[in-house]
Amino acid sequence: MIPGRSAPLLECSVAELLDRFAAKQPAPGAGAAAAITAGMAAGLLAMAARFSTTQLIDSAGRAAHADRVREQVVALAERDVEAYQAVLAAFALPREPDPDVRRRQIRRTLDRASRIPAEIAELASGVAIEAVQIAERGNPNLRGDALTAATLATAAAQAAAELVRINVELGDLGEDLLERAIHAATVAACALKS
């Protein structure tokens, strides 16, 4: 670890992680929380799939896929912290002598900061859909775990979509990322309600 720099989020104990979220510091924040929540959901999904070998012929493949998604989404937690720090640095740039330089840098960093939660929303949505399927067709003894995975994943997708909305509005960015994120959150919510 570099002096003066915090340990990566995934190397923290649960207590340390919660302390870092509660600390009076800008990051980690909501994006990292959404990513870690999606990661927990993917972990529960993998477990429920592993216990569903009798009910689902493809349970091993589903568990392996959930593991890959979990790795992807939790890596986004660190990327979100870095992206948010870049946004803060851009806002700290001097307004003079050239305000356009500052404005362009803010837009660039907000665009990057929007892409990460959009990806979190899409990955979380996939977890929610898969978890609902496992809850319906997998091992009934793991139904609660699968439904919890679906609920957490849906919450992560919705939270991530809201972060995209905030960044898109703040940076006056294109609507494509926002539409993708909203679609992902909507699909997750619909899967959970089915």
mmCIF file of N, CA and C in Angstrom, residues 29-127:
data_model
loop_
_atom_site.group_PDB
_atom_site.id
_atom_site.type_symbol
_atom_site.label_atom_id
_atom_site.label_comp_id
_atom_site.label_asym_id
_atom_site.label_seq_id
_atom_site.Cartn_x
_atom_site.Cartn_y
_atom_site.Cartn_z
ATOM 1 N N GLY A 29 -18.026 6.097 -2.158
ATOM 2 C CA GLY A 29 -19.374 6.615 -2.005
ATOM 3 C C GLY A 29 -20.396 5.691 -2.635
ATOM 4 N N ALA A 30 -21.415 6.295 -3.182
ATOM 5 C CA ALA A 30 -22.574 5.552 -3.664
ATOM 6 C C ALA A 30 -22.244 4.579 -4.791
ATOM 7 N N GLY A 31 -21.376 4.967 -5.700
ATOM 8 C CA GLY A 31 -21.039 4.069 -6.804
ATOM 9 C C GLY A 31 -20.353 2.810 -6.323
ATOM 10 N N ALA A 32 -19.393 2.972 -5.426
ATOM 11 C CA ALA A 32 -18.704 1.809 -4.867
ATOM 12 C C ALA A 32 -19.674 0.954 -4.065
ATOM 13 N N ALA A 33 -20.581 1.596 -3.336
ATOM 14 C CA ALA A 33 -21.581 0.839 -2.570
ATOM 15 C C ALA A 33 -22.485 0.039 -3.503
ATOM 16 N N ALA A 34 -22.892 0.632 -4.605
ATOM 17 C CA ALA A 34 -23.729 -0.088 -5.575
ATOM 18 C C ALA A 34 -22.976 -1.281 -6.151
ATOM 19 N N ALA A 35 -21.701 -1.075 -6.469
ATOM 20 C CA ALA A 35 -20.898 -2.158 -7.037
ATOM 21 C C ALA A 35 -20.724 -3.301 -6.041
ATOM 22 N N ILE A 36 -20.427 -2.967 -4.804
ATOM 23 C CA ILE A 36 -20.229 -4.008 -3.786
ATOM 24 C C ILE A 36 -21.550 -4.726 -3.494
ATOM 25 N N THR A 37 -22.639 -3.991 -3.500
ATOM 26 C CA THR A 37 -23.954 -4.611 -3.313
ATOM 27 C C THR A 37 -24.246 -5.590 -4.454
ATOM 28 N N ALA A 38 -23.951 -5.182 -5.679
ATOM 29 C CA ALA A 38 -24.129 -6.081 -6.825
ATOM 30 C C ALA A 38 -23.218 -7.298 -6.694
ATOM 31 N N GLY A 39 -22.014 -7.079 -6.162
ATOM 32 C CA GLY A 39 -21.100 -8.193 -5.944
ATOM 33 C C GLY A 39 -21.628 -9.183 -4.914
ATOM 34 N N MET A 40 -22.212 -8.670 -3.848
ATOM 35 C CA MET A 40 -22.833 -9.559 -2.849
ATOM 36 C C MET A 40 -23.981 -10.344 -3.473
ATOM 37 N N ALA A 41 -24.761 -9.671 -4.297
ATOM 38 C CA ALA A 41 -25.876 -10.339 -4.963
ATOM 39 C C ALA A 41 -25.367 -11.458 -5.863
ATOM 40 N N ALA A 42 -24.305 -11.184 -6.615
ATOM 41 C CA ALA A 42 -23.744 -12.207 -7.494
ATOM 42 C C ALA A 42 -23.181 -13.376 -6.686
ATOM 43 N N GLY A 43 -22.617 -13.089 -5.516
ATOM 44 C CA GLY A 43 -22.130 -14.159 -4.653
ATOM 45 C C GLY A 43 -23.253 -15.052 -4.160
ATOM 46 N N LEU A 44 -24.343 -14.440 -3.735
ATOM 47 C CA LEU A 44 -25.509 -15.229 -3.302
ATOM 48 C C LEU A 44 -26.085 -16.041 -4.458
ATOM 49 N N LEU A 45 -26.102 -15.441 -5.634
ATOM 50 C CA LEU A 45 -26.585 -16.143 -6.816
ATOM 51 C C LEU A 45 -25.720 -17.367 -7.094
ATOM 52 N N ALA A 46 -24.402 -17.202 -7.025
ATOM 53 C CA ALA A 46 -23.494 -18.328 -7.268
ATOM 54 C C ALA A 46 -23.735 -19.451 -6.259
ATOM 55 N N MET A 47 -23.901 -19.088 -5.003
ATOM 56 C CA MET A 47 -24.156 -20.094 -3.975
ATOM 57 C C MET A 47 -25.462 -20.838 -4.259
ATOM 58 N N ALA A 48 -26.515 -20.089 -4.558
ATOM 59 C CA ALA A 48 -27.813 -20.723 -4.828
ATOM 60 C C ALA A 48 -27.720 -21.643 -6.043
ATOM 61 N N ALA A 49 -26.971 -21.246 -7.050
ATOM 62 C CA ALA A 49 -26.799 -22.092 -8.234
ATOM 63 C C ALA A 49 -26.030 -23.362 -7.878
ATOM 64 N N ARG A 50 -24.999 -23.247 -7.056
ATOM 65 C CA ARG A 50 -24.201 -24.415 -6.671
ATOM 66 C C ARG A 50 -25.025 -25.451 -5.891
ATOM 67 N N PHE A 51 -26.027 -24.980 -5.178
ATOM 68 C CA PHE A 51 -26.892 -25.890 -4.429
ATOM 69 C C PHE A 51 -28.080 -26.384 -5.272
ATOM 70 N N SER A 52 -28.095 -26.058 -6.549
ATOM 71 C CA SER A 52 -29.235 -26.418 -7.399
ATOM 72 C C SER A 52 -28.873 -27.443 -8.471
ATOM 73 N N THR A 53 -27.877 -28.272 -8.203
ATOM 74 C CA THR A 53 -27.452 -29.252 -9.209
ATOM 75 C C THR A 53 -28.550 -30.262 -9.534
ATOM 76 N N THR A 54 -29.384 -30.596 -8.588
ATOM 77 C CA THR A 54 -30.468 -31.546 -8.827
ATOM 78 C C THR A 54 -31.567 -30.920 -9.679
ATOM 79 N N GLN A 55 -31.840 -29.657 -9.463
ATOM 80 C CA GLN A 55 -32.938 -28.982 -10.146
ATOM 81 C C GLN A 55 -32.541 -28.410 -11.514
ATOM 82 N N LEU A 56 -31.285 -28.015 -11.658
ATOM 83 C CA LEU A 56 -30.845 -27.333 -12.882
ATOM 84 C C LEU A 56 -29.612 -28.027 -13.458
ATOM 85 N N ILE A 57 -29.745 -28.524 -14.648
ATOM 86 C CA ILE A 57 -28.633 -29.230 -15.284
ATOM 87 C C ILE A 57 -27.444 -28.293 -15.528
ATOM 88 N N ASP A 58 -27.719 -27.016 -15.725
ATOM 89 C CA ASP A 58 -26.659 -26.048 -16.011
ATOM 90 C C ASP A 58 -26.254 -25.236 -14.776
ATOM 91 N N SER A 59 -26.482 -25.773 -13.597
ATOM 92 C CA SER A 59 -26.203 -25.015 -12.367
ATOM 93 C C SER A 59 -24.727 -24.650 -12.230
ATOM 94 N N ALA A 60 -23.829 -25.539 -12.621
ATOM 95 C CA ALA A 60 -22.389 -25.237 -12.512
ATOM 96 C C ALA A 60 -22.013 -24.070 -13.415
ATOM 97 N N GLY A 61 -22.553 -24.053 -14.619
ATOM 98 C CA GLY A 61 -22.288 -22.947 -15.542
ATOM 99 C C GLY A 61 -22.863 -21.639 -15.040
ATOM 100 N N ARG A 62 -24.037 -21.716 -14.441
ATOM 101 C CA ARG A 62 -24.660 -20.512 -13.880
ATOM 102 C C ARG A 62 -23.824 -19.969 -12.711
ATOM 103 N N ALA A 63 -23.329 -20.883 -11.879
ATOM 104 C CA ALA A 63 -22.494 -20.456 -10.743
ATOM 105 C C ALA A 63 -21.200 -19.824 -11.241
ATOM 106 N N ALA A 64 -20.576 -20.433 -12.242
ATOM 107 C CA ALA A 64 -19.327 -19.893 -12.790
ATOM 108 C C ALA A 64 -19.557 -18.510 -13.406
ATOM 109 N N HIS A 65 -20.683 -18.362 -14.105
ATOM 110 C CA HIS A 65 -21.006 -17.056 -14.684
ATOM 111 C C HIS A 65 -21.206 -16.010 -13.585
ATOM 112 N N ALA A 66 -21.913 -16.387 -12.533
ATOM 113 C CA ALA A 66 -22.134 -15.460 -11.410
ATOM 114 C C ALA A 66 -20.799 -15.068 -10.774
ATOM 115 N N ASP A 67 -19.875 -16.013 -10.678
ATOM 116 C CA ASP A 67 -18.548 -15.698 -10.135
ATOM 117 C C ASP A 67 -17.824 -14.677 -11.007
ATOM 118 N N ARG A 68 -17.909 -14.850 -12.324
ATOM 119 C CA ARG A 68 -17.248 -13.899 -13.239
ATOM 120 C C ARG A 68 -17.867 -12.508 -13.111
ATOM 121 N N VAL A 69 -19.193 -12.461 -13.037
ATOM 122 C CA VAL A 69 -19.877 -11.173 -12.887
ATOM 123 C C VAL A 69 -19.477 -10.530 -11.560
ATOM 124 N N ARG A 70 -19.408 -11.337 -10.518
ATOM 125 C CA ARG A 70 -19.007 -10.803 -9.198
ATOM 126 C C ARG A 70 -17.630 -10.156 -9.288
ATOM 127 N N GLU A 71 -16.691 -10.820 -9.927
ATOM 128 C CA GLU A 71 -15.347 -10.247 -10.076
ATOM 129 C C GLU A 71 -15.382 -8.945 -10.873
ATOM 130 N N GLN A 72 -16.167 -8.932 -11.937
ATOM 131 C CA GLN A 72 -16.272 -7.725 -12.757
ATOM 132 C C GLN A 72 -16.843 -6.557 -11.969
ATOM 133 N N VAL A 73 -17.933 -6.826 -11.271
ATOM 134 C CA VAL A 73 -18.647 -5.731 -10.624
ATOM 135 C C VAL A 73 -17.889 -5.200 -9.417
ATOM 136 N N VAL A 74 -17.220 -6.061 -8.668
ATOM 137 C CA VAL A 74 -16.489 -5.538 -7.522
ATOM 138 C C VAL A 74 -15.248 -4.764 -7.968
ATOM 139 N N ALA A 75 -14.686 -5.113 -9.127
ATOM 140 C CA ALA A 75 -13.574 -4.315 -9.661
ATOM 141 C C ALA A 75 -14.045 -2.900 -10.001
ATOM 142 N N LEU A 76 -15.313 -2.774 -10.344
ATOM 143 C CA LEU A 76 -15.867 -1.453 -10.653
ATOM 144 C C LEU A 76 -15.948 -0.560 -9.419
ATOM 145 N N ALA A 77 -15.959 -1.150 -8.240
ATOM 146 C CA ALA A 77 -15.987 -0.339 -7.011
ATOM 147 C C ALA A 77 -14.733 0.528 -6.930
ATOM 148 N N GLU A 78 -13.574 -0.067 -7.161
ATOM 149 C CA GLU A 78 -12.318 0.710 -7.128
ATOM 150 C C GLU A 78 -12.270 1.718 -8.270
ATOM 151 N N ARG A 79 -12.728 1.302 -9.441
ATOM 152 C CA ARG A 79 -12.729 2.231 -10.579
ATOM 153 C C ARG A 79 -13.645 3.414 -10.308
ATOM 154 N N ASP A 80 -14.746 3.176 -9.604
ATOM 155 C CA ASP A 80 -15.660 4.262 -9.279
ATOM 156 C C ASP A 80 -15.004 5.262 -8.328
ATOM 157 N N VAL A 81 -14.280 4.758 -7.354
ATOM 158 C CA VAL A 81 -13.570 5.645 -6.420
ATOM 159 C C VAL A 81 -12.600 6.531 -7.201
ATOM 160 N N GLU A 82 -11.834 5.931 -8.094
ATOM 161 C CA GLU A 82 -10.865 6.693 -8.894
ATOM 162 C C GLU A 82 -11.564 7.720 -9.784
ATOM 163 N N ALA A 83 -12.671 7.315 -10.404
ATOM 164 C CA ALA A 83 -13.399 8.220 -11.290
ATOM 165 C C ALA A 83 -13.970 9.405 -10.522
ATOM 166 N N TYR A 84 -14.497 9.137 -9.337
ATOM 167 C CA TYR A 84 -15.068 10.221 -8.538
ATOM 168 C C TYR A 84 -13.980 11.181 -8.064
ATOM 169 N N GLN A 85 -12.837 10.653 -7.712
ATOM 170 C CA GLN A 85 -11.727 11.516 -7.310
ATOM 171 C C GLN A 85 -11.284 12.405 -8.471
ATOM 172 N N ALA A 86 -11.332 11.864 -9.688
ATOM 173 C CA ALA A 86 -10.999 12.670 -10.864
ATOM 174 C C ALA A 86 -12.016 13.783 -11.083
ATOM 175 N N VAL A 87 -13.288 13.490 -10.826
ATOM 176 C CA VAL A 87 -14.328 14.522 -10.939
ATOM 177 C C VAL A 87 -14.060 15.635 -9.928
ATOM 178 N N LEU A 88 -13.764 15.261 -8.703
ATOM 179 C CA LEU A 88 -13.475 16.270 -7.680
ATOM 180 C C LEU A 88 -12.269 17.119 -8.061
ATOM 181 N N ALA A 89 -11.239 16.478 -8.614
ATOM 182 C CA ALA A 89 -10.042 17.219 -9.047
ATOM 183 C C ALA A 89 -10.389 18.185 -10.179
ATOM 184 N N ALA A 90 -11.267 17.763 -11.080
ATOM 185 C CA ALA A 90 -11.666 18.644 -12.182
ATOM 186 C C ALA A 90 -12.434 19.854 -11.666
ATOM 187 N N PHE A 91 -13.327 19.641 -10.714
ATOM 188 C CA PHE A 91 -14.064 20.772 -10.139
ATOM 189 C C PHE A 91 -13.152 21.703 -9.350
ATOM 190 N N ALA A 92 -12.027 21.192 -8.872
ATOM 191 C CA ALA A 92 -11.083 22.018 -8.114
ATOM 192 C C ALA A 92 -10.163 22.837 -9.012
ATOM 193 N N LEU A 93 -10.193 22.590 -10.309
ATOM 194 C CA LEU A 93 -9.352 23.366 -11.227
ATOM 195 C C LEU A 93 -9.749 24.846 -11.171
ATOM 196 N N PRO A 94 -8.801 25.728 -11.380
ATOM 197 C CA PRO A 94 -9.128 27.162 -11.359
ATOM 198 C C PRO A 94 -10.044 27.541 -12.531
ATOM 199 N N ARG A 95 -10.929 28.478 -12.259
ATOM 200 C CA ARG A 95 -11.857 28.942 -13.291
ATOM 201 C C ARG A 95 -11.166 29.884 -14.281
ATOM 202 N N GLU A 96 -10.140 30.490 -13.859
ATOM 203 C CA GLU A 96 -9.406 31.443 -14.706
ATOM 204 C C GLU A 96 -7.984 30.943 -14.884
ATOM 205 N N PRO A 97 -7.307 31.218 -15.928
ATOM 206 C CA PRO A 97 -7.621 32.174 -16.988
ATOM 207 C C PRO A 97 -8.508 31.594 -18.095
ATOM 208 N N ASP A 98 -8.668 30.256 -18.144
ATOM 209 C CA ASP A 98 -9.444 29.667 -19.235
ATOM 210 C C ASP A 98 -10.529 28.749 -18.685
ATOM 211 N N PRO A 99 -11.737 29.287 -18.506
ATOM 212 C CA PRO A 99 -12.809 28.477 -17.930
ATOM 213 C C PRO A 99 -13.210 27.299 -18.823
ATOM 214 N N ASP A 100 -12.953 27.398 -20.132
ATOM 215 C CA ASP A 100 -13.309 26.300 -21.027
ATOM 216 C C ASP A 100 -12.482 25.041 -20.755
ATOM 217 N N VAL A 101 -11.231 25.213 -20.368
ATOM 218 C CA VAL A 101 -10.383 24.064 -20.036
ATOM 219 C C VAL A 101 -10.992 23.317 -18.853
ATOM 220 N N ARG A 102 -11.373 24.060 -17.845
ATOM 221 C CA ARG A 102 -11.986 23.459 -16.662
ATOM 222 C C ARG A 102 -13.298 22.770 -17.024
ATOM 223 N N ARG A 103 -14.121 23.443 -17.808
ATOM 224 C CA ARG A 103 -15.418 22.893 -18.210
ATOM 225 C C ARG A 103 -15.257 21.583 -18.995
ATOM 226 N N ARG A 104 -14.302 21.565 -19.930
ATOM 227 C CA ARG A 104 -14.053 20.350 -20.712
ATOM 228 C C ARG A 104 -13.572 19.207 -19.824
ATOM 229 N N GLN A 105 -12.697 19.533 -18.876
ATOM 230 C CA GLN A 105 -12.188 18.490 -17.978
ATOM 231 C C GLN A 105 -13.301 17.948 -17.083
ATOM 232 N N ILE A 106 -14.166 18.815 -16.619
ATOM 233 C CA ILE A 106 -15.306 18.374 -15.808
ATOM 234 C C ILE A 106 -16.191 17.441 -16.632
ATOM 235 N N ARG A 107 -16.484 17.837 -17.858
ATOM 236 C CA ARG A 107 -17.327 16.991 -18.724
ATOM 237 C C ARG A 107 -16.676 15.637 -18.968
ATOM 238 N N ARG A 108 -15.384 15.643 -19.250
ATOM 239 C CA ARG A 108 -14.657 14.390 -19.506
ATOM 240 C C ARG A 108 -14.721 13.461 -18.297
ATOM 241 N N THR A 109 -14.466 14.024 -17.123
ATOM 242 C CA THR A 109 -14.454 13.180 -15.927
ATOM 243 C C THR A 109 -15.869 12.716 -15.556
ATOM 244 N N LEU A 110 -16.867 13.568 -15.773
ATOM 245 C CA LEU A 110 -18.244 13.150 -15.513
ATOM 246 C C LEU A 110 -18.692 12.063 -16.488
ATOM 247 N N ASP A 111 -18.215 12.151 -17.731
ATOM 248 C CA ASP A 111 -18.541 11.106 -18.693
ATOM 249 C C ASP A 111 -17.975 9.765 -18.223
ATOM 250 N N ARG A 112 -16.717 9.755 -17.814
ATOM 251 C CA ARG A 112 -16.106 8.517 -17.302
ATOM 252 C C ARG A 112 -16.835 8.051 -16.033
ATOM 253 N N ALA A 113 -17.142 8.987 -15.159
ATOM 254 C CA ALA A 113 -17.827 8.645 -13.918
ATOM 255 C C ALA A 113 -19.241 8.138 -14.174
ATOM 256 N N SER A 114 -19.823 8.453 -15.318
ATOM 257 C CA SER A 114 -21.152 7.944 -15.681
ATOM 258 C C SER A 114 -21.074 6.533 -16.249
ATOM 259 N N ARG A 115 -20.010 6.237 -16.956
ATOM 260 C CA ARG A 115 -19.873 4.931 -17.607
ATOM 261 C C ARG A 115 -19.753 3.797 -16.589
ATOM 262 N N ILE A 116 -19.108 4.066 -15.479
ATOM 263 C CA ILE A 116 -18.914 3.011 -14.477
ATOM 264 C C ILE A 116 -20.242 2.604 -13.843
ATOM 265 N N PRO A 117 -21.052 3.523 -13.326
ATOM 266 C CA PRO A 117 -22.342 3.073 -12.782
ATOM 267 C C PRO A 117 -23.277 2.523 -13.858
ATOM 268 N N ALA A 118 -23.156 2.968 -15.101
ATOM 269 C CA ALA A 118 -23.972 2.375 -16.163
ATOM 270 C C ALA A 118 -23.615 0.900 -16.314
ATOM 271 N N GLU A 119 -22.335 0.589 -16.256
ATOM 272 C CA GLU A 119 -21.900 -0.800 -16.329
ATOM 273 C C GLU A 119 -22.355 -1.584 -15.098
ATOM 274 N N ILE A 120 -22.283 -0.953 -13.936
ATOM 275 C CA ILE A 120 -22.777 -1.604 -12.708
ATOM 276 C C ILE A 120 -24.261 -1.929 -12.860
ATOM 277 N N ALA A 121 -25.039 -0.983 -13.368
ATOM 278 C CA ALA A 121 -26.481 -1.194 -13.537
ATOM 279 C C ALA A 121 -26.749 -2.372 -14.456
ATOM 280 N N GLU A 122 -26.018 -2.458 -15.554
ATOM 281 C CA GLU A 122 -26.241 -3.547 -16.500
ATOM 282 C C GLU A 122 -25.847 -4.900 -15.915
ATOM 283 N N LEU A 123 -24.713 -4.955 -15.251
ATOM 284 C CA LEU A 123 -24.292 -6.211 -14.631
ATOM 285 C C LEU A 123 -25.253 -6.628 -13.521
ATOM 286 N N ALA A 124 -25.652 -5.667 -12.707
ATOM 287 C CA ALA A 124 -26.581 -5.962 -11.611
ATOM 288 C C ALA A 124 -27.923 -6.438 -12.151
ATOM 289 N N SER A 125 -28.375 -5.854 -13.239
ATOM 290 C CA SER A 125 -29.638 -6.264 -13.841
ATOM 291 C C SER A 125 -29.581 -7.729 -14.264
ATOM 292 N N GLY A 126 -28.477 -8.127 -14.868
ATOM 293 C CA GLY A 126 -28.311 -9.529 -15.254
ATOM 294 C C GLY A 126 -28.342 -10.461 -14.058
ATOM 295 N N VAL A 127 -27.733 -10.028 -12.963
ATOM 296 C CA VAL A 127 -27.752 -10.825 -11.732
ATOM 297 C C VAL A 127 -29.184 -10.962 -11.223
#
